[in-house]
Amino acid sequence: MLEELELEFETRVVRFMKGEHKSPEFKLKNPKGKVPALIYKGQTLTENVAIITYLNQLHGQLLPATNNALDFAKQIADLCFCSATLHPLVTRIRMPGFFAGDDNAKTVQDIAFNAMDEFFHLIDNQLADRQWWYQDQWSAMDAYLFWCFWRVQGAGYPVEKFAHYCAHAQRMEQRPAVKRAIARDDEAIKILENEGLLFTPKKIFR
Ligand SMILES: N[C@@H](CCC(=O)N[C@@H](CS)C(=O)NCC(=O)O)C(=O)O
């Protein structure tokens, strides 16, 4: 979102493999021990839906403009679908062992794969006749949906079953902001690799 808005910002690497996100120092920023946490003018804001709506209030561009209360509530519902339904499934697909131990990881991942199928079908249907979630207007929904797609694809989830969602991901990859965000991610990967702290999803289950 920050790249799309062309804002100047710094990112910090949080070393999950060392439990840095649960450390007292990090919990001063986000007591919930999760990323993302946006620090702006000395104040911290957490939760993707709150960060997106706040940035949109400041800068626009992230959600279709509307004065209609119901339309706005529907946009929030869409973002909550990403953060409260898709996002927890993404983490169960990528790091199933974190939730139930390595012995039960495959069961956790299988259940998450099945649950994700239902929602990927829903998204694929919505994208069948349009380039972006809200027709011709790119929005934060497209960014959040792309993040989910990209993360589960990297963990062996069969995204190819969803042709319209795949075409959407290809359109997203062409966006300069997405290229810049992925370049930042690559930098973080290099740092973690050098420190021996890179987490890579296990594909041995498939
Ligand atoms: N509801 C949060 C979810 C954030 C979230 O789950 N982030 C994951 C990384 S993708 C995390 O920090 N997980 C660490 C943990 O749960 O211990 C949001 O929308 O910002």
PDB file of C-alpha atoms and ligand atoms in Angstrom:
ATOM      1  CA  MET A   1       0.000   0.000   0.000  1.00  0.00           C
ATOM      2  CA  LEU A   2       2.835   2.376   0.903  1.00  0.00           C
ATOM      3  CA  GLU A   3       4.541   1.658  -2.430  1.00  0.00           C
ATOM      4  CA  GLU A   4       1.292   2.292  -4.335  1.00  0.00           C
ATOM      5  CA  LEU A   5       0.977   5.650  -2.556  1.00  0.00           C
ATOM      6  CA  GLU A   6       4.628   6.401  -3.428  1.00  0.00           C
ATOM      7  CA  LEU A   7       5.338   7.408   0.167  1.00  0.00           C
ATOM      8  CA  GLU A   8       8.799   7.423   1.687  1.00  0.00           C
ATOM      9  CA  PHE A   9       9.119   4.737   4.322  1.00  0.00           C
ATOM     10  CA  GLU A  10      11.532   2.354   6.019  1.00  0.00           C
ATOM     11  CA  THR A  11      10.909  -1.320   6.627  1.00  0.00           C
ATOM     12  CA  ARG A  12      12.369  -3.431   9.446  1.00  0.00           C
ATOM     13  CA  VAL A  13      13.094  -7.137   9.321  1.00  0.00           C
ATOM     14  CA  VAL A  14      11.319  -9.025  12.125  1.00  0.00           C
ATOM     15  CA  ARG A  15      12.992 -12.383  12.731  1.00  0.00           C
ATOM     16  CA  PHE A  16      10.110 -14.803  13.270  1.00  0.00           C
ATOM     17  CA  MET A  17      12.471 -17.811  13.497  1.00  0.00           C
ATOM     18  CA  LYS A  18      14.035 -16.179  16.554  1.00  0.00           C
ATOM     19  CA  GLY A  19      10.629 -15.257  17.991  1.00  0.00           C
ATOM     20  CA  GLU A  20      11.515 -11.565  17.620  1.00  0.00           C
ATOM     21  CA  HIS A  21       7.817 -10.735  17.048  1.00  0.00           C
ATOM     22  CA  LYS A  22       7.060 -12.048  20.560  1.00  0.00           C
ATOM     23  CA  SER A  23       9.969 -10.202  22.239  1.00  0.00           C
ATOM     24  CA  PRO A  24       9.294  -7.475  24.836  1.00  0.00           C
ATOM     25  CA  GLU A  25      10.890  -4.871  22.493  1.00  0.00           C
ATOM     26  CA  PHE A  26       8.559  -5.742  19.612  1.00  0.00           C
ATOM     27  CA  LYS A  27       5.539  -6.023  21.911  1.00  0.00           C
ATOM     28  CA  LEU A  28       6.103  -2.394  22.901  1.00  0.00           C
ATOM     29  CA  LYS A  29       5.227  -1.671  19.246  1.00  0.00           C
ATOM     30  CA  ASN A  30       2.528  -4.311  18.846  1.00  0.00           C
ATOM     31  CA  PRO A  31       1.392  -6.056  22.060  1.00  0.00           C
ATOM     32  CA  LYS A  32      -0.312  -8.695  19.865  1.00  0.00           C
ATOM     33  CA  GLY A  33       3.117  -9.834  18.612  1.00  0.00           C
ATOM     34  CA  LYS A  34       2.206  -9.699  14.924  1.00  0.00           C
ATOM     35  CA  VAL A  35       3.207  -7.927  11.734  1.00  0.00           C
ATOM     36  CA  PRO A  36       2.400  -5.556  10.167  1.00  0.00           C
ATOM     37  CA  ALA A  37       2.818  -2.646  12.566  1.00  0.00           C
ATOM     38  CA  LEU A  38       2.933   0.820  11.017  1.00  0.00           C
ATOM     39  CA  ILE A  39       4.786   3.491  12.975  1.00  0.00           C
ATOM     40  CA  TYR A  40       3.768   6.949  11.821  1.00  0.00           C
ATOM     41  CA  LYS A  41       4.596  10.230  13.563  1.00  0.00           C
ATOM     42  CA  GLY A  42       5.592   8.289  16.694  1.00  0.00           C
ATOM     43  CA  GLN A  43       2.311   6.382  16.931  1.00  0.00           C
ATOM     44  CA  THR A  44       1.830   2.717  16.109  1.00  0.00           C
ATOM     45  CA  LEU A  45      -1.109   1.380  14.158  1.00  0.00           C
ATOM     46  CA  THR A  46      -1.750  -2.353  13.749  1.00  0.00           C
ATOM     47  CA  GLU A  47      -4.238  -4.540  11.859  1.00  0.00           C
ATOM     48  CA  ASN A  48      -4.256  -4.428   8.077  1.00  0.00           C
ATOM     49  CA  VAL A  49      -7.864  -3.211   7.801  1.00  0.00           C
ATOM     50  CA  ALA A  50      -7.155  -0.264  10.115  1.00  0.00           C
ATOM     51  CA  ILE A  51      -3.858   0.558   8.368  1.00  0.00           C
ATOM     52  CA  ILE A  52      -5.488   0.508   4.929  1.00  0.00           C
ATOM     53  CA  THR A  53      -8.506   2.623   5.902  1.00  0.00           C
ATOM     54  CA  TYR A  54      -6.269   5.130   7.729  1.00  0.00           C
ATOM     55  CA  LEU A  55      -3.864   5.485   4.786  1.00  0.00           C
ATOM     56  CA  ASN A  56      -6.868   5.838   2.495  1.00  0.00           C
ATOM     57  CA  GLN A  57      -8.287   8.626   4.674  1.00  0.00           C
ATOM     58  CA  LEU A  58      -4.949  10.443   4.475  1.00  0.00           C
ATOM     59  CA  HIS A  59      -4.107   9.882   0.823  1.00  0.00           C
ATOM     60  CA  GLY A  60      -7.071   8.357  -1.036  1.00  0.00           C
ATOM     61  CA  GLN A  61      -6.356   5.937  -3.926  1.00  0.00           C
ATOM     62  CA  LEU A  62      -6.647   2.727  -1.871  1.00  0.00           C
ATOM     63  CA  LEU A  63     -10.459   2.322  -1.947  1.00  0.00           C
ATOM     64  CA  PRO A  64     -13.133   3.588  -4.344  1.00  0.00           C
ATOM     65  CA  ALA A  65     -14.355   6.990  -3.099  1.00  0.00           C
ATOM     66  CA  THR A  66     -17.885   6.896  -1.655  1.00  0.00           C
ATOM     67  CA  ASN A  67     -20.174   8.964   0.583  1.00  0.00           C
ATOM     68  CA  ASN A  68     -22.589   6.095   0.907  1.00  0.00           C
ATOM     69  CA  ALA A  69     -22.379   4.477   4.370  1.00  0.00           C
ATOM     70  CA  LEU A  70     -23.452   1.064   3.134  1.00  0.00           C
ATOM     71  CA  ASP A  71     -20.980   1.052   0.239  1.00  0.00           C
ATOM     72  CA  PHE A  72     -18.194   1.987   2.662  1.00  0.00           C
ATOM     73  CA  ALA A  73     -19.283  -0.742   5.112  1.00  0.00           C
ATOM     74  CA  LYS A  74     -19.157  -3.225   2.230  1.00  0.00           C
ATOM     75  CA  GLN A  75     -15.575  -2.192   1.467  1.00  0.00           C
ATOM     76  CA  ILE A  76     -14.687  -2.831   5.116  1.00  0.00           C
ATOM     77  CA  ALA A  77     -16.427  -6.215   4.893  1.00  0.00           C
ATOM     78  CA  ASP A  78     -14.291  -7.055   1.845  1.00  0.00           C
ATOM     79  CA  LEU A  79     -11.082  -6.098   3.675  1.00  0.00           C
ATOM     80  CA  CYS A  80     -12.185  -8.086   6.742  1.00  0.00           C
ATOM     81  CA  PHE A  81     -12.745 -11.087   4.467  1.00  0.00           C
ATOM     82  CA  CYS A  82      -9.036 -10.833   3.594  1.00  0.00           C
ATOM     83  CA  SER A  83      -7.739 -10.232   7.102  1.00  0.00           C
ATOM     84  CA  ALA A  84     -10.091 -12.461   9.122  1.00  0.00           C
ATOM     85  CA  THR A  85     -10.810 -15.324   6.709  1.00  0.00           C
ATOM     86  CA  LEU A  86      -8.034 -15.584   4.111  1.00  0.00           C
ATOM     87  CA  HIS A  87      -5.045 -14.363   6.136  1.00  0.00           C
ATOM     88  CA  PRO A  88      -5.369 -16.994   8.943  1.00  0.00           C
ATOM     89  CA  LEU A  89      -5.646 -19.719   6.284  1.00  0.00           C
ATOM     90  CA  VAL A  90      -2.508 -18.386   4.566  1.00  0.00           C
ATOM     91  CA  THR A  91      -0.538 -18.775   7.799  1.00  0.00           C
ATOM     92  CA  ARG A  92      -1.928 -22.293   8.362  1.00  0.00           C
ATOM     93  CA  ILE A  93      -0.879 -23.252   4.826  1.00  0.00           C
ATOM     94  CA  ARG A  94       2.587 -21.728   5.104  1.00  0.00           C
ATOM     95  CA  MET A  95       3.470 -22.680   8.672  1.00  0.00           C
ATOM     96  CA  PRO A  96       1.121 -25.506   9.749  1.00  0.00           C
ATOM     97  CA  GLY A  97       3.668 -26.842  12.246  1.00  0.00           C
ATOM     98  CA  PHE A  98       3.468 -23.579  14.228  1.00  0.00           C
ATOM     99  CA  PHE A  99      -0.173 -24.314  15.022  1.00  0.00           C
ATOM    100  CA  ALA A 100      -0.175 -28.006  15.935  1.00  0.00           C
ATOM    101  CA  GLY A 101       3.431 -29.222  16.010  1.00  0.00           C
ATOM    102  CA  ASP A 102       5.345 -30.939  13.193  1.00  0.00           C
ATOM    103  CA  ASP A 103       3.569 -34.294  13.699  1.00  0.00           C
ATOM    104  CA  ASN A 104       0.176 -32.739  12.919  1.00  0.00           C
ATOM    105  CA  ALA A 105       1.337 -30.228  10.320  1.00  0.00           C
ATOM    106  CA  LYS A 106       0.054 -32.143   7.288  1.00  0.00           C
ATOM    107  CA  THR A 107      -3.459 -32.456   8.790  1.00  0.00           C
ATOM    108  CA  VAL A 108      -3.545 -28.725   9.541  1.00  0.00           C
ATOM    109  CA  GLN A 109      -2.351 -27.911   6.019  1.00  0.00           C
ATOM    110  CA  ASP A 110      -4.856 -30.322   4.385  1.00  0.00           C
ATOM    111  CA  ILE A 111      -7.756 -28.713   6.266  1.00  0.00           C
ATOM    112  CA  ALA A 112      -6.524 -25.227   5.349  1.00  0.00           C
ATOM    113  CA  PHE A 113      -6.113 -26.239   1.658  1.00  0.00           C
ATOM    114  CA  ASN A 114      -9.757 -27.444   1.586  1.00  0.00           C
ATOM    115  CA  ALA A 115     -11.037 -24.345   3.334  1.00  0.00           C
ATOM    116  CA  MET A 116      -9.038 -22.113   0.985  1.00  0.00           C
ATOM    117  CA  ASP A 117     -10.517 -23.848  -2.089  1.00  0.00           C
ATOM    118  CA  GLU A 118     -13.985 -22.513  -1.223  1.00  0.00           C
ATOM    119  CA  PHE A 119     -12.723 -18.932  -0.947  1.00  0.00           C
ATOM    120  CA  PHE A 120     -10.435 -19.094  -3.989  1.00  0.00           C
ATOM    121  CA  HIS A 121     -13.489 -20.208  -6.025  1.00  0.00           C
ATOM    122  CA  LEU A 122     -15.414 -17.195  -4.714  1.00  0.00           C
ATOM    123  CA  ILE A 123     -12.565 -14.814  -5.646  1.00  0.00           C
ATOM    124  CA  ASP A 124     -12.056 -16.494  -9.037  1.00  0.00           C
ATOM    125  CA  ASN A 125     -15.770 -16.025  -9.859  1.00  0.00           C
ATOM    126  CA  GLN A 126     -15.687 -12.370  -8.857  1.00  0.00           C
ATOM    127  CA  LEU A 127     -12.633 -11.769 -11.094  1.00  0.00           C
ATOM    128  CA  ALA A 128     -14.141 -13.589 -14.099  1.00  0.00           C
ATOM    129  CA  ASP A 129     -15.542 -10.470 -15.796  1.00  0.00           C
ATOM    130  CA  ARG A 130     -13.246  -7.721 -14.535  1.00  0.00           C
ATOM    131  CA  GLN A 131      -9.611  -6.780 -14.174  1.00  0.00           C
ATOM    132  CA  TRP A 132      -9.776  -5.670 -10.522  1.00  0.00           C
ATOM    133  CA  TRP A 133     -11.975  -6.576  -7.525  1.00  0.00           C
ATOM    134  CA  TYR A 134     -13.913  -3.304  -7.974  1.00  0.00           C
ATOM    135  CA  GLN A 135     -14.219  -3.508 -11.782  1.00  0.00           C
ATOM    136  CA  ASP A 136     -11.897  -0.977 -13.460  1.00  0.00           C
ATOM    137  CA  GLN A 137     -10.564   0.593 -10.277  1.00  0.00           C
ATOM    138  CA  TRP A 138      -7.495  -0.933  -8.680  1.00  0.00           C
ATOM    139  CA  SER A 139      -7.789  -0.949  -4.870  1.00  0.00           C
ATOM    140  CA  ALA A 140      -6.216  -2.246  -1.668  1.00  0.00           C
ATOM    141  CA  MET A 141      -8.406  -5.335  -2.110  1.00  0.00           C
ATOM    142  CA  ASP A 142      -6.339  -6.273  -5.152  1.00  0.00           C
ATOM    143  CA  ALA A 143      -3.114  -5.861  -3.191  1.00  0.00           C
ATOM    144  CA  TYR A 144      -4.364  -7.958  -0.262  1.00  0.00           C
ATOM    145  CA  LEU A 145      -5.740 -10.655  -2.591  1.00  0.00           C
ATOM    146  CA  PHE A 146      -2.435 -10.737  -4.455  1.00  0.00           C
ATOM    147  CA  TRP A 147      -0.494 -11.106  -1.198  1.00  0.00           C
ATOM    148  CA  CYS A 148      -2.662 -14.137  -0.265  1.00  0.00           C
ATOM    149  CA  PHE A 149      -2.190 -15.666  -3.726  1.00  0.00           C
ATOM    150  CA  TRP A 150       1.565 -15.136  -3.742  1.00  0.00           C
ATOM    151  CA  ARG A 151       2.070 -16.511  -0.228  1.00  0.00           C
ATOM    152  CA  VAL A 152       0.081 -19.732  -0.736  1.00  0.00           C
ATOM    153  CA  GLN A 153       1.553 -20.310  -4.191  1.00  0.00           C
ATOM    154  CA  GLY A 154       4.979 -20.312  -2.532  1.00  0.00           C
ATOM    155  CA  ALA A 155       3.780 -23.043  -0.157  1.00  0.00           C
ATOM    156  CA  GLY A 156       2.593 -25.429  -2.879  1.00  0.00           C
ATOM    157  CA  TYR A 157      -1.130 -24.545  -2.899  1.00  0.00           C
ATOM    158  CA  PRO A 158      -2.444 -25.314  -6.435  1.00  0.00           C
ATOM    159  CA  VAL A 159      -3.299 -21.781  -7.597  1.00  0.00           C
ATOM    160  CA  GLU A 160      -3.401 -22.945 -11.241  1.00  0.00           C
ATOM    161  CA  LYS A 161      -6.946 -24.286 -10.641  1.00  0.00           C
ATOM    162  CA  PHE A 162      -8.105 -20.641 -10.582  1.00  0.00           C
ATOM    163  CA  ALA A 163      -7.549 -19.118 -14.030  1.00  0.00           C
ATOM    164  CA  HIS A 164      -9.063 -15.675 -13.363  1.00  0.00           C
ATOM    165  CA  TYR A 165      -7.195 -15.304 -10.074  1.00  0.00           C
ATOM    166  CA  CYS A 166      -3.956 -16.310 -11.900  1.00  0.00           C
ATOM    167  CA  ALA A 167      -4.599 -13.660 -14.574  1.00  0.00           C
ATOM    168  CA  HIS A 168      -5.220 -11.113 -11.792  1.00  0.00           C
ATOM    169  CA  ALA A 169      -1.880 -12.046 -10.185  1.00  0.00           C
ATOM    170  CA  GLN A 170      -0.126 -11.541 -13.530  1.00  0.00           C
ATOM    171  CA  ARG A 171      -1.683  -8.075 -13.848  1.00  0.00           C
ATOM    172  CA  MET A 172      -0.559  -7.276 -10.295  1.00  0.00           C
ATOM    173  CA  GLU A 173       3.020  -8.382 -11.026  1.00  0.00           C
ATOM    174  CA  GLN A 174       3.193  -5.772 -13.801  1.00  0.00           C
ATOM    175  CA  ARG A 175       2.531  -2.915 -11.388  1.00  0.00           C
ATOM    176  CA  PRO A 176       5.683  -0.895 -10.578  1.00  0.00           C
ATOM    177  CA  ALA A 177       4.637  -0.682  -6.905  1.00  0.00           C
ATOM    178  CA  VAL A 178       4.372  -4.472  -6.676  1.00  0.00           C
ATOM    179  CA  LYS A 179       7.802  -4.853  -8.309  1.00  0.00           C
ATOM    180  CA  ARG A 180       9.254  -2.471  -5.718  1.00  0.00           C
ATOM    181  CA  ALA A 181       7.538  -4.309  -2.850  1.00  0.00           C
ATOM    182  CA  ILE A 182       8.842  -7.670  -4.064  1.00  0.00           C
ATOM    183  CA  ALA A 183      12.356  -6.181  -4.391  1.00  0.00           C
ATOM    184  CA  ARG A 184      12.119  -5.121  -0.720  1.00  0.00           C
ATOM    185  CA  ASP A 185      11.022  -8.638   0.171  1.00  0.00           C
ATOM    186  CA  ASP A 186      14.019 -10.057  -1.725  1.00  0.00           C
ATOM    187  CA  GLU A 187      16.323  -7.797   0.296  1.00  0.00           C
ATOM    188  CA  ALA A 188      14.775  -9.085   3.533  1.00  0.00           C
ATOM    189  CA  ILE A 189      15.195 -12.683   2.313  1.00  0.00           C
ATOM    190  CA  LYS A 190      18.917 -12.040   1.685  1.00  0.00           C
ATOM    191  CA  ILE A 191      19.382 -10.666   5.205  1.00  0.00           C
ATOM    192  CA  LEU A 192      17.584 -13.644   6.773  1.00  0.00           C
ATOM    193  CA  GLU A 193      19.462 -16.131   4.582  1.00  0.00           C
ATOM    194  CA  ASN A 194      22.795 -14.657   5.655  1.00  0.00           C
ATOM    195  CA  GLU A 195      21.742 -15.003   9.279  1.00  0.00           C
ATOM    196  CA  GLY A 196      20.477 -18.588   8.748  1.00  0.00           C
ATOM    197  CA  LEU A 197      17.003 -17.427   9.813  1.00  0.00           C
ATOM    198  CA  LEU A 198      15.004 -17.718   6.604  1.00  0.00           C
ATOM    199  CA  PHE A 199      11.728 -19.597   6.995  1.00  0.00           C
ATOM    200  CA  THR A 200      10.794 -21.637   3.923  1.00  0.00           C
ATOM    201  CA  PRO A 201       7.470 -23.482   3.752  1.00  0.00           C
ATOM    202  CA  LYS A 202       7.804 -27.269   3.648  1.00  0.00           C
ATOM    203  CA  LYS A 203       6.482 -28.782   0.431  1.00  0.00           C
ATOM    204  CA  ILE A 204       7.223 -32.366   1.529  1.00  0.00           C
ATOM    205  CA  PHE A 205       3.534 -32.914   2.276  1.00  0.00           C
ATOM    206  CA  ARG A 206       2.576 -32.695  -1.404  1.00  0.00           C
TER     207      ARG A 206
HETATM  208  N1  LIG B   1      -5.187  -9.539  11.850  1.00  0.00           N
HETATM  209  C1  LIG B   1      -3.799  -9.211  11.565  1.00  0.00           C
HETATM  210  C2  LIG B   1      -3.112 -10.467  11.129  1.00  0.00           C
HETATM  211  C3  LIG B   1      -1.638 -10.305  10.970  1.00  0.00           C
HETATM  212  C4  LIG B   1      -0.915 -11.650  10.991  1.00  0.00           C
HETATM  213  O1  LIG B   1      -1.483 -12.704  11.264  1.00  0.00           O
HETATM  214  N2  LIG B   1       0.386 -11.595  10.671  1.00  0.00           N
HETATM  215  C5  LIG B   1       1.181 -12.797  10.729  1.00  0.00           C
HETATM  216  C6  LIG B   1       2.257 -12.777   9.651  1.00  0.00           C
HETATM  217  S1  LIG B   1       1.599 -12.862   8.064  1.00  0.00           S
HETATM  218  C7  LIG B   1       1.907 -12.818  12.055  1.00  0.00           C
HETATM  219  O2  LIG B   1       2.425 -11.825  12.498  1.00  0.00           O
HETATM  220  N3  LIG B   1       1.954 -13.983  12.684  1.00  0.00           N
HETATM  221  C8  LIG B   1       2.699 -14.194  13.870  1.00  0.00           C
HETATM  222  C9  LIG B   1       1.942 -14.946  14.918  1.00  0.00           C
HETATM  223  O3  LIG B   1       0.693 -15.023  14.794  1.00  0.00           O
HETATM  224  O4  LIG B   1       2.589 -15.412  15.847  1.00  0.00           O
HETATM  225  C10 LIG B   1      -3.740  -8.124  10.495  1.00  0.00           C
HETATM  226  O5  LIG B   1      -4.659  -8.038   9.679  1.00  0.00           O
HETATM  227  O6  LIG B   1      -2.789  -7.330  10.487  1.00  0.00           O
END
